[in-house]
Amino acid sequence: MLKIRIIPVLTFNGFALVKTKQFGNPRMVGNPIQAARVFNSRNVDELVFTDITATYSGRKINLPFVKEVIDECFMPVTIGGGIRSLEDINDLLKIGADKVLVKNLAISDRNFIAQGARMFGAQCISVAIDARKTGSGSWELYRKTPTGLDAVEFARMVEQEGAGEIVLTSVDRDGMMHGFDTDLVNSVLEAVNIPVVAVGGGGSPDHFLELFQKTNVKAAGASAIFYFTQFTSYDIKKKLGDHGFPARFMAAGN
Amino acid sequence: MSCVIINYGMGNLASVSKALRKIGVEHSISANPEEVMRAQSLVLPGVGSFQAAMHNLNASGLSDAIRQRMNSGDAKLIGICLGMQLLADTGFEPERCAGLGLIPGEVVELECSLPVPHMGWNNLDVRNPLYFQDLQDLDFYFVHSYHFKPAHEADVAALTNYDGPVVAAVQRGPVFGCQFHPEKSQLSGLKVLEHFFTKHA
């Protein structure tokens, strides 16, 4: 049986890992290579690593450095940040990324996702959708400048273009650690059939349990819980497993 | 023991090479048929379509080198993901196309009510324990849209379940293949690789 996935999301500013609150107030939380090593030793299901300032600073992601992060990982890794061309995707896949996470170019170039999926396969093209609540049952696709786009509609569109997965982050819940925006997750799940990773707000194993009970999502991402609490991905999965959700536990030799 | 990861322009060579380094298997990455002919163990990785892969292998002379090397009887081979599927007689991605023919069978599209590709961690029902000692019921990382249907049940080394049984590994003597990615399956995956390099079929 296919297992649910719990995925640490590492956000990087070009120097160190940072943790934001509602996409602001970045707080430094450590070294990416060490963090990747720790998450690998904890046997996490996957890892997402994204350089959140590359695009806005007009620079490319640092490939030799990212390769060092990937080299610590013996599980699937998704890399995002500063992707501006198909060549950038190819570069990331060549150093061992399993998927790439595209955000800004998915918004500004409507053909980019389709081209990437055709060239490299849909399974390795993930799209980051950051959504900010604008009212009851509506969310705006968020980036530094207003997009005016409906986040749920945008999810539907990137699926049609051939995206293999959506990493859906609630801007309002980011770093707040008081639970996921399950309404947002349900709205996007109703719109698409591709896998969705729900991110934003997971501060305790109970929050993850609530997410999996109230929605049909099969994957959740988080970061603050791993930096600021005693809980590991094992604790989260133990909670989920105890409530009948299929979770993956220790591997051979553990 | 000399090991060659076969480079035919498709597949995540970096991750496979990293996994072999982790378990201490010295290896080279090569596109040269002569090196394939000299190797004691071969690793055939692969991501992409069956037809494109066979085209590359045939055009470079690697198909013949792999077949000849495996027919000589003193080498072993592990195919990973698409590399496992290429061991079959025939593939259909996107059109009918001859494979390496090392394990009789066909590679056809997954037909099920669940989303395709089958992507994520899934557990195994082990049929041939040689390379899966102590790994029964553990999870491995899969991502595929086609699956291998061996002609002989005896060649099935492990099954997984995705809306019905799906072949997760095949083995016929020194030829082994896994549909999952051992290089991405944490300790369980590294264990399978370790067993492959240390145990004899």
Tab-separated table of C-alpha atoms in Angstrom, chain B residues 3 20 29 37 41 44 51 64-65 86 96 108-109 128 143 145 149-150 158 161 165 168 192:
chain	number	residue	atom	x	y	z
B	3	CYS	CA	31.673	-2.473	-11.794
B	20	LEU	CA	27.500	2.736	-4.720
B	29	ILE	CA	30.597	5.342	-15.366
B	37	MET	CA	32.593	-6.372	-21.967
B	41	SER	CA	29.071	-6.290	-12.646
B	44	LEU	CA	21.774	-0.236	-15.936
B	51	GLN	CA	11.914	3.250	-27.025
B	64	ASP	CA	25.123	-6.095	-28.014
B	65	ALA	CA	27.860	-5.614	-25.436
B	86	LEU	CA	14.692	-2.798	-20.620
B	96	ARG	CA	6.116	-1.560	-29.679
B	108	VAL	CA	3.021	-2.452	-20.602
B	109	GLU	CA	1.193	0.596	-19.298
B	128	ASN	CA	12.843	-14.504	-4.127
B	143	VAL	CA	7.944	6.289	-9.708
B	145	SER	CA	3.843	4.557	-15.417
B	149	LYS	CA	5.033	-8.488	-16.853
B	150	PRO	CA	7.454	-11.445	-16.881
B	158	ALA	CA	9.101	-9.207	-5.518
B	161	ASN	CA	0.460	-3.547	-4.500
B	165	PRO	CA	-0.149	-6.729	-7.778
B	168	ALA	CA	8.596	-4.690	-8.124
B	192	VAL	CA	19.330	-4.344	-1.638
